[in-house]
Coordinates of C-alpha atoms (C1' of nucleotides) in Angstrom, one line a residue:
Chain W
X1 CA -171.4 18.9 -130.4
X2 CA -174.0 18.2 -127.8
X3 CA -176.5 16.3 -129.9
X4 CA -174.4 13.2 -130.2
X5 CA -175.1 12.4 -126.6
X6 CA -177.4 9.5 -125.7
X7 CA -180.2 9.9 -123.2
X8 CA -180.0 7.7 -120.2
X9 CA -183.4 6.1 -120.6
X10 CA -182.3 5.0 -124.2
X11 CA -178.9 3.8 -123.0
X12 CA -180.3 1.7 -120.1
X13 CA -182.9 0.1 -122.4
X14 CA -181.0 -0.4 -125.6
X15 CA -177.4 0.1 -124.8
X16 CA -174.9 -2.6 -125.9
X17 CA -171.7 -3.4 -124.0
X18 CA -168.7 -2.2 -125.9
X19 CA -170.4 0.8 -127.4
X20 CA -168.7 4.2 -127.1
X21 CA -171.1 6.8 -125.8
X22 CA -171.4 10.4 -124.6
X23 CA -173.8 11.1 -121.8
X24 CA -174.7 14.3 -119.9
X25 CA -176.7 15.0 -116.9
X26 CA -176.7 16.0 -113.2
X27 CA -175.0 14.1 -110.4
X28 CA -177.4 12.6 -107.9
X29 CA -174.7 11.1 -105.7
X30 CA -171.0 10.3 -105.9
X31 CA -170.1 7.2 -104.0
X32 CA -166.8 5.8 -103.0
X33 CA -164.8 8.4 -104.9
X34 CA -165.6 6.2 -107.9
X35 CA -169.3 5.8 -108.7
X36 CA -171.4 8.6 -110.1
X37 CA -175.2 8.2 -110.1
X38 CA -176.1 10.3 -113.1
X39 CA -179.6 11.5 -114.1
X40 CA -180.8 13.5 -117.1
X41 CA -184.5 13.5 -116.5
X42 CA -185.4 11.0 -119.1
X43 CA -186.1 8.4 -116.4
X44 CA -185.8 8.0 -112.6
X45 CA -183.2 5.3 -113.1
X46 CA -179.7 6.7 -112.7
X47 CA -176.8 5.7 -114.9
X48 CA -173.9 4.5 -113.0
X49 CA -170.7 6.2 -114.3
X50 CA -167.5 4.6 -113.1
X51 CA -164.5 6.9 -112.7
X52 CA -161.7 4.3 -112.3
X53 CA -159.5 5.0 -109.3
X54 CA -156.3 6.8 -110.1
X55 CA -157.3 8.0 -113.5
X56 CA -158.7 11.3 -112.5
X57 CA -157.3 14.3 -110.6
X58 CA -158.6 14.8 -107.1
X59 CA -159.4 18.4 -108.2
X60 CA -162.0 17.0 -110.7
X61 CA -163.4 14.4 -108.3
X62 CA -164.0 17.0 -105.6
X63 CA -166.3 18.9 -108.0
X64 CA -168.6 15.8 -108.5
X65 CA -171.0 17.1 -106.0
X66 CA -174.8 16.5 -105.8
X67 CA -176.4 18.7 -108.5
X68 CA -173.3 19.4 -110.6
X69 CA -173.7 18.9 -114.3
X70 CA -171.2 16.8 -116.2
X71 CA -170.4 15.5 -119.6
X72 CA -169.0 11.9 -119.8
X73 CA -167.6 10.0 -122.7
X74 CA -166.9 6.3 -122.1
X75 CA -167.7 2.7 -122.9
X76 CA -170.8 0.8 -122.0
X77 CA -169.9 -2.2 -119.9
X78 CA -171.8 -4.9 -118.1
X79 CA -171.9 -3.9 -114.4
X80 CA -169.8 -5.9 -111.9
X81 CA -171.9 -4.6 -109.0
X82 CA -175.5 -5.3 -108.2
X83 CA -178.2 -2.8 -108.8
X84 CA -177.8 -2.2 -112.5
X85 CA -177.0 -4.4 -115.5
X86 CA -175.2 -1.7 -117.6
X87 CA -172.9 1.1 -116.6
X88 CA -170.5 3.4 -118.3
X89 CA -166.7 3.3 -117.7
X90 CA -165.6 6.9 -118.2
X91 CA -162.8 7.8 -120.4
X92 CA -163.3 11.6 -120.1
X93 CA -165.1 13.5 -117.5
X94 CA -166.0 17.2 -117.9
X95 CA -167.7 19.4 -115.4
X96 CA -170.2 21.5 -117.2
X97 CA -171.5 23.4 -114.2
X98 CA -170.4 23.2 -110.6
X99 CA -172.9 22.9 -107.7
X100 CA -171.7 24.2 -104.3
X101 CA -172.4 21.3 -102.0
X102 CA -172.8 23.7 -99.0
X103 CA -175.5 25.7 -100.7
X104 CA -177.3 23.2 -102.9
X105 CA -180.6 22.5 -101.1
X106 CA -181.3 19.0 -102.4
X107 CA -179.6 16.2 -100.6
X108 CA -179.5 12.5 -101.5
X109 CA -182.2 11.8 -98.9
X110 CA -186.0 12.1 -98.5
X111 CA -187.3 15.7 -98.4
X112 CA -190.8 16.7 -97.4
X113 CA -193.2 17.8 -100.2
X114 CA -193.7 21.1 -98.3
X115 CA -190.0 21.8 -98.4
X116 CA -189.7 21.0 -102.1
X117 CA -192.7 23.2 -102.8
X118 CA -190.6 26.1 -101.7
X119 CA -187.8 24.9 -103.9
X120 CA -190.1 24.4 -106.9
X121 CA -187.4 25.5 -109.3
X122 CA -185.2 22.6 -108.3
X123 CA -187.8 19.9 -107.4
X124 CA -187.9 18.6 -110.9
X125 CA -184.6 17.0 -110.1
X126 CA -186.2 14.7 -107.5
X127 CA -187.6 11.3 -108.3
X128 CA -191.1 12.1 -107.2
X129 CA -191.4 15.3 -109.3
X130 CA -189.6 13.7 -112.2
X131 CA -192.3 11.1 -112.3
X132 CA -195.1 13.5 -111.7
X133 CA -194.1 15.8 -114.5
X134 CA -193.4 13.1 -117.0
X135 CA -196.8 11.7 -116.3
X136 CA -198.3 15.2 -116.6
X137 CA -196.7 15.5 -120.0
X138 CA -198.0 12.1 -121.1
X139 CA -201.5 13.0 -120.1
X140 CA -201.4 16.3 -122.0
X141 CA -200.2 14.5 -125.1
X142 CA -202.9 11.8 -124.7
X143 CA -205.5 14.6 -124.5
X144 CA -204.6 15.8 -127.9
X145 CA -204.3 12.3 -129.3
X146 CA -207.7 11.2 -128.0
X147 CA -209.5 14.2 -129.6
X148 CA -207.5 14.2 -132.7
X149 CA -208.3 10.5 -133.4
X150 CA -212.0 11.4 -133.0
X151 CA -211.8 14.3 -135.4
X152 CA -212.3 17.1 -132.9
X153 CA -210.9 20.5 -133.8
X154 CA -208.5 22.0 -131.2
X155 CA -210.0 25.5 -130.7
X156 CA -207.9 28.2 -129.0
X157 CA -210.4 30.3 -127.1
X158 CA -209.3 33.6 -125.8
X159 CA -207.4 34.1 -122.5
X160 CA -208.5 37.8 -122.2
X161 CA -212.2 38.1 -122.3
X162 CA -214.8 40.8 -121.9
X163 CA -217.5 38.2 -121.2
X164 CA -218.4 38.4 -117.6
X165 CA -221.8 36.7 -117.7
X166 CA -220.7 33.1 -117.5
X167 CA -220.6 33.2 -113.7
X168 CA -218.1 30.4 -113.2
X169 CA -216.2 32.4 -110.5
X170 CA -214.4 35.5 -109.4
X171 CA -212.3 37.0 -112.2
X172 CA -208.8 38.6 -112.4
X173 CA -209.2 42.0 -114.0
X174 CA -207.0 42.9 -117.0
X175 CA -206.3 46.6 -117.4
X176 CA -203.7 49.1 -118.4
X177 CA -205.3 51.9 -116.5
X178 CA -203.3 53.2 -113.5
X179 CA -204.5 52.0 -110.1
X180 CA -204.1 55.6 -108.8
X181 CA -206.0 58.2 -110.7
X182 CA -207.9 56.0 -113.1
X183 CA -210.2 58.0 -115.4
X184 CA -213.7 58.3 -113.9
X185 CA -217.2 58.7 -115.2
X186 CA -219.4 61.5 -113.9
X187 CA -220.9 59.2 -111.3
X188 CA -217.4 58.3 -109.9
X189 CA -217.2 54.8 -111.4
X190 CA -214.1 53.9 -113.5
X191 CA -214.4 54.9 -117.2
X192 CA -213.3 51.7 -119.0
X193 CA -213.8 53.4 -122.4
X194 CA -210.3 54.8 -121.6
X195 CA -208.9 51.3 -121.0
X196 CA -206.8 49.3 -123.5
X197 CA -209.8 47.4 -125.0
X198 CA -212.3 50.3 -124.5
X199 CA -214.2 48.1 -122.0
X200 CA -213.7 46.1 -118.9
X201 CA -211.8 42.9 -119.4
X202 CA -210.8 39.9 -117.4
X203 CA -208.8 36.6 -117.6
X204 CA -211.0 33.8 -118.7
X205 CA -212.7 31.5 -116.3
X206 CA -213.9 29.1 -119.0
X207 CA -213.7 28.8 -122.8
X208 CA -217.1 27.1 -122.9
X209 CA -219.2 29.8 -124.4
X210 CA -216.7 30.4 -127.2
X211 CA -216.3 26.6 -127.5
X212 CA -220.0 26.3 -128.3
X213 CA -219.6 28.7 -131.2
X214 CA -217.0 26.4 -132.6
X215 CA -219.1 23.3 -132.2
X216 CA -221.8 25.0 -134.2
X217 CA -219.5 24.8 -137.2
X218 CA -217.0 22.0 -136.7
X219 CA -219.5 19.7 -134.9
X220 CA -216.9 18.8 -132.4
X221 CA -214.2 20.9 -130.8
X222 CA -212.1 20.9 -127.7
X223 CA -210.1 23.5 -125.8
X224 CA -207.1 22.9 -123.6
X225 CA -205.7 25.9 -122.0
X226 CA -205.1 27.9 -118.8
X227 CA -208.0 29.2 -116.8
X228 CA -208.1 31.7 -114.0
X229 CA -210.2 32.0 -110.9
X230 CA -209.7 34.7 -108.3
X231 CA -211.5 32.7 -105.6
X232 CA -209.9 32.8 -102.2
X233 CA -209.7 29.0 -102.1
X234 CA -207.1 27.4 -99.9
X235 CA -207.5 23.7 -100.5
X236 CA -205.5 20.8 -101.8
X237 CA -207.6 20.8 -105.0
X238 CA -207.9 24.5 -106.1
X239 CA -205.5 26.7 -108.0
X240 CA -205.9 30.4 -109.1
X241 CA -204.4 29.3 -112.5
X242 CA -205.1 25.9 -113.7
X243 CA -205.5 24.0 -117.0
X244 CA -208.8 22.9 -118.3
X245 CA -210.0 20.7 -121.1
X246 CA -213.4 21.6 -122.5
X247 CA -214.9 19.6 -125.4
X248 CA -218.1 20.8 -126.9
X249 CA -220.1 18.6 -129.3
X250 CA -223.0 19.3 -131.6
X251 CA -225.5 16.5 -132.0
X252 CA -224.8 15.1 -128.6
X253 CA -227.2 14.7 -125.7
X254 CA -226.5 14.1 -122.0
X255 CA -225.9 10.4 -122.5
X256 CA -223.5 10.9 -125.4
X257 CA -221.8 13.5 -123.2
X258 CA -221.4 11.0 -120.3
X259 CA -220.2 8.3 -122.7
X260 CA -217.5 10.6 -124.1
X261 CA -216.3 11.8 -120.7
X262 CA -216.0 8.2 -119.4
X263 CA -214.2 7.0 -122.5
X264 CA -211.9 10.0 -122.3
X265 CA -210.9 9.5 -118.7
X266 CA -210.3 5.8 -119.3
X267 CA -208.2 6.6 -122.4
X268 CA -206.0 9.0 -120.4
X269 CA -205.4 6.4 -117.7
X270 CA -204.7 3.7 -120.2
X271 CA -202.2 5.9 -122.1
X272 CA -200.2 6.5 -118.9
X273 CA -200.3 2.9 -117.9
X274 CA -199.0 1.8 -121.3
X275 CA -196.4 4.5 -121.6
X276 CA -195.2 5.5 -118.1
X277 CA -195.1 2.2 -116.3
X278 CA -191.8 2.9 -114.5
X279 CA -193.1 6.3 -113.3
X280 CA -196.4 4.9 -112.1
X281 CA -194.6 2.1 -110.2
X282 CA -192.4 4.7 -108.5
X283 CA -195.4 6.8 -107.6
X284 CA -197.3 3.8 -106.4
X285 CA -194.5 2.9 -104.1
X286 CA -194.2 6.5 -102.9
X287 CA -197.9 6.6 -102.1
X288 CA -197.7 3.3 -100.2
X289 CA -194.8 4.7 -98.1
X290 CA -196.8 7.8 -97.4
X291 CA -199.9 5.9 -96.4
X292 CA -197.9 3.9 -93.9
X293 CA -197.9 7.0 -91.8
X294 CA -201.7 7.1 -91.7
X295 CA -204.0 5.2 -89.4
X296 CA -205.4 1.9 -90.9
X297 CA -208.8 3.3 -91.7
X298 CA -207.4 6.3 -93.7
X299 CA -205.3 4.2 -96.0
X300 CA -206.5 3.3 -99.5
X301 CA -207.9 -0.1 -100.1
X302 CA -206.1 -0.4 -103.4
X303 CA -202.6 0.6 -104.4
X304 CA -202.3 3.3 -107.1
X305 CA -201.9 0.9 -110.0
X306 CA -204.7 -1.4 -108.8
X307 CA -206.9 1.7 -108.4
X308 CA -206.2 2.8 -112.0
X309 CA -206.8 -0.7 -113.3
X310 CA -210.1 -0.9 -111.4
X311 CA -211.3 2.4 -112.9
X312 CA -210.3 1.2 -116.3
X313 CA -212.2 -2.1 -116.0
X314 CA -215.4 -1.0 -114.5
X315 CA -218.3 1.2 -115.6
X316 CA -218.8 4.5 -113.8
X317 CA -221.9 4.5 -111.7
X318 CA -224.6 6.7 -113.2
X319 CA -227.3 8.0 -110.9
X320 CA -229.5 11.1 -110.8
X321 CA -229.2 13.7 -108.2
X322 CA -232.6 12.6 -106.8
X323 CA -231.4 9.0 -106.5
X324 CA -228.3 10.2 -104.8
X325 CA -230.3 12.2 -102.2
X326 CA -232.4 9.1 -101.5
X327 CA -229.3 6.9 -101.0
X328 CA -227.8 9.5 -98.7
X329 CA -230.9 10.1 -96.8
X330 CA -231.5 6.3 -96.2
X331 CA -227.9 5.6 -95.4
X332 CA -227.0 4.3 -91.9
X333 CA -224.3 7.0 -91.9
X334 CA -227.1 9.6 -92.1
X335 CA -229.4 7.9 -89.7
X336 CA -226.6 7.6 -87.1
X337 CA -226.0 11.4 -87.7
X338 CA -222.5 10.9 -88.8
X339 CA -222.7 13.5 -91.5
X340 CA -221.7 17.0 -90.3
X341 CA -224.5 18.3 -92.6
X342 CA -227.5 15.9 -92.3
X343 CA -229.2 15.0 -95.6
X344 CA -232.7 16.2 -95.5
X345 CA -234.4 18.0 -98.3
X346 CA -234.3 17.8 -102.1
X347 CA -232.8 20.8 -103.8
X348 CA -229.7 21.7 -101.9
X349 CA -226.2 21.0 -103.3
X350 CA -224.3 18.1 -102.0
X351 CA -221.5 18.7 -99.5
X352 CA -218.1 17.2 -100.2
X353 CA -218.6 14.7 -97.4
X354 CA -221.7 13.5 -99.2
X355 CA -219.9 13.1 -102.5
X356 CA -217.1 11.3 -100.8
X357 CA -219.6 8.9 -99.1
X358 CA -221.2 8.1 -102.4
X359 CA -217.9 7.5 -104.2
X360 CA -215.7 6.0 -101.5
X361 CA -218.1 4.2 -99.3
X362 CA -221.3 3.4 -101.1
X363 CA -220.3 2.6 -104.7
X364 CA -216.5 2.5 -104.4
X365 CA -216.0 3.7 -107.9
X366 CA -216.3 6.9 -110.0
X367 CA -219.9 8.2 -110.0
X368 CA -221.6 10.3 -112.6
X369 CA -224.4 12.4 -111.0
X370 CA -227.0 13.7 -113.4
X371 CA -230.1 15.9 -113.5
X372 CA -229.4 18.4 -110.8
X373 CA -232.0 21.0 -109.5
X374 CA -231.8 23.9 -111.9
X375 CA -231.4 26.4 -109.0
X376 CA -227.9 25.2 -108.2
X377 CA -226.6 25.0 -111.8
X378 CA -225.7 27.5 -114.6
X379 CA -228.1 29.2 -116.9
X380 CA -227.0 27.5 -120.1
X381 CA -227.9 23.9 -119.0
X382 CA -230.8 22.3 -120.7
X383 CA -234.0 22.3 -118.8
X384 CA -235.7 18.9 -118.3
X385 CA -239.4 18.3 -118.8
X386 CA -240.0 18.0 -115.1
X387 CA -239.5 21.8 -114.8
X388 CA -237.3 21.3 -111.8
X389 CA -234.0 19.8 -113.1
X390 CA -231.4 20.4 -115.8
X391 CA -229.4 18.0 -117.9
X392 CA -226.2 18.4 -116.0
X393 CA -223.6 15.8 -115.1
X394 CA -220.7 15.8 -112.7
X395 CA -218.1 13.1 -112.5
X396 CA -216.9 12.4 -109.0
X397 CA -213.6 10.5 -108.5
X398 CA -212.4 8.8 -105.4
X399 CA -210.0 11.0 -103.4
X400 CA -210.5 14.0 -105.7
X401 CA -214.2 14.8 -105.8
X402 CA -215.5 16.6 -108.8
X403 CA -213.2 16.0 -111.7
X404 CA -215.6 16.8 -114.6
X405 CA -218.5 19.1 -114.7
X406 CA -220.7 19.2 -117.8
X407 CA -224.2 19.4 -119.3
X408 CA -226.4 19.2 -122.3
X409 CA -226.8 22.8 -123.3
X410 CA -230.1 24.6 -123.7
X411 CA -230.5 25.0 -127.4
X412 CA -234.1 26.4 -127.4
X413 CA -233.8 30.2 -127.6
X414 CA -237.0 30.9 -125.7
X415 CA -236.2 28.7 -122.8
X416 CA -232.6 30.0 -122.6
X417 CA -233.8 33.7 -122.7
X418 CA -236.3 33.0 -120.1
X419 CA -233.8 31.4 -117.8
X420 CA -231.3 34.2 -118.3
X421 CA -234.0 36.7 -117.3
X422 CA -234.7 34.7 -114.1
X423 CA -231.0 34.7 -113.3
X424 CA -230.6 38.4 -114.1
X425 CA -228.1 37.8 -116.9
X426 CA -228.3 40.7 -119.4
X427 CA -229.1 39.2 -122.9
X428 CA -227.4 42.1 -124.7
X429 CA -224.0 41.1 -123.4
X430 CA -224.4 37.6 -124.8
X431 CA -226.1 38.3 -128.1
X432 CA -223.2 36.6 -129.9
X433 CA -223.8 33.5 -127.8
X434 CA -227.6 33.6 -128.4
X435 CA -226.9 33.8 -132.2
X436 CA -226.0 30.1 -132.0
X437 CA -229.6 29.5 -131.0
X438 CA -231.0 31.8 -133.7
X439 CA -229.1 30.4 -136.7
X440 CA -229.2 26.6 -137.0
X441 CA -229.4 25.6 -133.4
X442 CA -228.8 21.9 -132.6
X443 CA -228.8 19.8 -129.5
X444 CA -225.3 19.9 -128.1
X445 CA -223.4 19.1 -125.0
X446 CA -220.0 19.5 -123.4
X447 CA -217.9 19.3 -120.3
X448 CA -214.9 20.6 -118.5
X449 CA -212.2 18.4 -117.1
X450 CA -209.7 19.9 -114.6
X451 CA -206.4 18.8 -115.9
X452 CA -204.5 19.1 -112.6
X453 CA -207.2 17.0 -110.9
X454 CA -206.7 14.4 -113.5
X455 CA -203.0 14.5 -112.8
X456 CA -203.6 14.1 -109.1
X457 CA -205.8 11.1 -109.7
X458 CA -203.3 9.3 -111.9
X459 CA -200.2 10.1 -109.9
X460 CA -201.7 9.5 -106.5
X461 CA -200.4 12.9 -105.3
X462 CA -202.6 14.5 -102.8
X463 CA -201.9 18.3 -103.1
X464 CA -202.7 20.1 -106.4
X465 CA -199.7 22.4 -105.9
X466 CA -197.5 19.3 -106.4
X467 CA -198.8 18.5 -109.9
X468 CA -198.4 21.9 -111.6
X469 CA -194.9 23.3 -112.1
X470 CA -195.4 26.7 -110.4
X471 CA -198.6 26.9 -108.5
X472 CA -200.6 30.1 -108.2
X473 CA -202.7 30.2 -105.1
X474 CA -203.9 33.0 -102.8
X475 CA -200.9 34.8 -101.4
X476 CA -198.4 32.8 -103.5
X477 CA -197.0 33.7 -106.9
X478 CA -193.4 32.7 -106.7
X479 CA -191.2 32.1 -109.7
Chain P
rU1 C1' -213.0 33.7 -95.8
rC2 C1' -213.9 30.2 -91.5
rC3 C1' -212.2 26.0 -88.3
rU4 C1' -207.9 23.4 -86.7
rC5 C1' -202.8 21.9 -86.1
rC6 C1' -197.7 23.1 -86.7
rU7 C1' -193.0 26.4 -86.7
rU8 C1' -186.1 24.0 -82.6
rA9 C1' -179.1 23.2 -86.9
rG10 C1' -179.0 23.1 -94.3
rC11 C1' -183.1 18.8 -94.0
rU12 C1' -186.2 15.4 -90.9
rC13 C1' -187.2 15.5 -86.0
rA14 C1' -186.5 14.7 -80.1
rG15 C1' -186.4 18.1 -76.0
rU16 C1' -189.5 15.4 -69.1
rU17 C1' -194.0 19.1 -63.9
rG18 C1' -190.6 26.1 -66.5
rG19 C1' -184.3 25.1 -64.1
rU20 C1' -178.0 25.8 -65.1
rU21 C1' -173.6 24.4 -71.3
rA22 C1' -180.5 22.8 -76.3
rG23 C1' -179.7 17.1 -78.7
rA24 C1' -180.0 12.9 -82.7
rG25 C1' -179.9 11.0 -87.7
rC26 C1' -178.8 12.7 -92.4
rA27 C1' -176.2 16.8 -95.1
rU28 C1' -171.6 19.9 -95.0
rC29 C1' -166.1 20.1 -93.9
rU30 C1' -161.3 17.2 -92.7
rG31 C1' -159.1 12.4 -92.9
rA32 C1' -159.3 7.0 -93.8
rC33 C1' -161.1 3.0 -96.9
rU34 C1' -162.2 1.5 -101.9
rG35 C1' -167.1 -2.5 -106.6
rU36 C1' -170.1 1.3 -104.1
rU37 C1' -176.1 1.4 -104.5
rA38 C1' -179.4 7.5 -100.0
rA39 C1' -171.5 3.6 -99.5
rU40 C1' -168.9 2.9 -94.8
rC41 C1' -165.6 4.4 -90.6
rA42 C1' -163.3 8.4 -87.4
rG43 C1' -163.2 13.5 -86.2
rA44 C1' -164.9 18.8 -86.7
rG45 C1' -167.9 22.9 -87.6
rG46 C1' -173.0 24.4 -87.6
rG47 C1' -178.7 27.5 -83.4
rU48 C1' -182.1 35.0 -83.5
rC49 C1' -185.5 27.6 -80.4
rC50 C1' -190.4 32.1 -86.5
rC51 C1' -191.2 37.5 -84.7
rC52 C1' -193.1 41.0 -80.9
rC53 C1' -195.1 41.8 -76.1
rG54 C1' -196.2 39.8 -71.3
rU55 C1' -196.0 36.4 -66.6
rU56 C1' -191.8 34.6 -63.6
rC57 C1' -185.9 34.6 -59.6
rA58 C1' -185.8 31.8 -64.4
rA59 C1' -189.2 30.7 -70.8
rG60 C1' -187.6 26.4 -76.5
rU61 C1' -191.4 25.1 -72.6
rC62 C1' -196.8 29.3 -69.9
rG63 C1' -200.2 33.6 -71.8
rG64 C1' -201.6 37.5 -75.7
rG65 C1' -200.8 39.4 -80.6
rG66 C1' -198.5 38.8 -85.5
rA67 C1' -196.1 36.1 -89.7
rG68 C1' -195.4 31.7 -92.5
rG69 C1' -196.9 26.6 -93.5
rG70 C1' -200.0 22.0 -93.2
rG71 C1' -205.0 19.7 -93.0
rG72 C1' -210.4 20.4 -93.2
rA73 C1' -214.8 23.5 -94.8
rG74 C1' -217.1 26.8 -98.3
rC75 C1' -216.6 28.1 -103.8
rC76 C1' -215.4 24.9 -107.9
rA77 C1' -212.5 22.1 -112.2

RNA sequence: UCCUCCUUAGCUCAGUUGGUUAGAGCAUCUGACUGUUAAUCAGAGGGUCCCCCGUUCAAGUCGGGGAGGGGGAGCCA
């Protein structure tokens, strides 16, 4: 009967000396032929199980190798040794699964993140990844709690889509047609009428357009699901498969949108600080250790927890694109020609070095950039009265860059159609979308938050492949 | 896709101006010890120096090509 066991986190917090317990988990280390450090994933803190000398066969003790799984019954006692207050004195010890010490890759020592990335199926058993994925879980839970409390409806937008007009990125094609000898049209192109859906289909790059349909009925919806981009991006902050949260709200303008996004990010941070203190402390220490390797000027000014507290307790800096260009152009950094790409004219997109300068050097806090030139933004963003800019907003976070991208949407049918024509987006493909502007259109807004980027920010990890269980990146689809 | 750095034992790394038998710590195995905290002590085993080609009397070390990985850029969330 497995369910009678107590989880180690529970035992260490609420265990009472003298209590009889059953615990199960994986051996982290076995010291002195007597002390088992046992972990079951509920916390990074191991339970010390004491196998009193002489009470167990050598044959059993030999099998207490790193990675082996065991079942222990015993009595909670106050620890004689330092390092823990409670421990369990074993009365029975059962090996559930052996782990060949010569073959098990994880040792009781520090491993590089690169090595563990190749052992992604086992890395959950390390302290770092234990903490990262418990925090990831907490953030996912907090996402739902936040929107649920506000009365948003969780809308499941499709994963397979025939919509290819959104233009958010390169798409993965979904087809059941054979690669060799696919049915052809007379002009030699592939005849998708023969395909599973009778048309060309892809994995979604965004649920936004479908999300807007929901917002036009429920007032406020959000999506939280996987998203796919076939971009050949090889960076520490891009994945081919990632999770995105996309709220979409009727009766919201750009300012409401910014307010919600800022409140949302702070809520997520607060939730983890309240509920995952131990994990954050471990991750903070890990980050501090890692940064010791870096030269002084590359280290963070604040520790992980101080950084999160700072973000929580300060307003995000809100400036327009035009103001940002002015700040950058007038900066000493620019005048001394320290930017690789000098800031000159109005109208071009900011380089990541410019974003980093604004966030990390100039304001030293998250920045919300608004009202970008319409030429560098998507067709659905609401056109401002100046005729040059759109009601877009990006939130830039220290160390991560763009964490949120959003906008007030263009609700005026004529303006939207005109913009689509300018950008060569065929209106017939999106007639369902345009219906929201034909029947009871309202001002509305929304944004997308990259979930893994949020996990990066909160955990202080620096590579996005280390905050998703099994990363999909160009040339890599293991597990 | 572009730029750049790296690849030596299971892991993390050292290896001198090219030179004879390639090292350390940890891990593993054997033994000792026993209230340990990544236990400690003694001993042992463990190498296609990423791959291919070239230069040389001689290549882990130099040159060319390839593969894998890290970091940065672009694209974006």
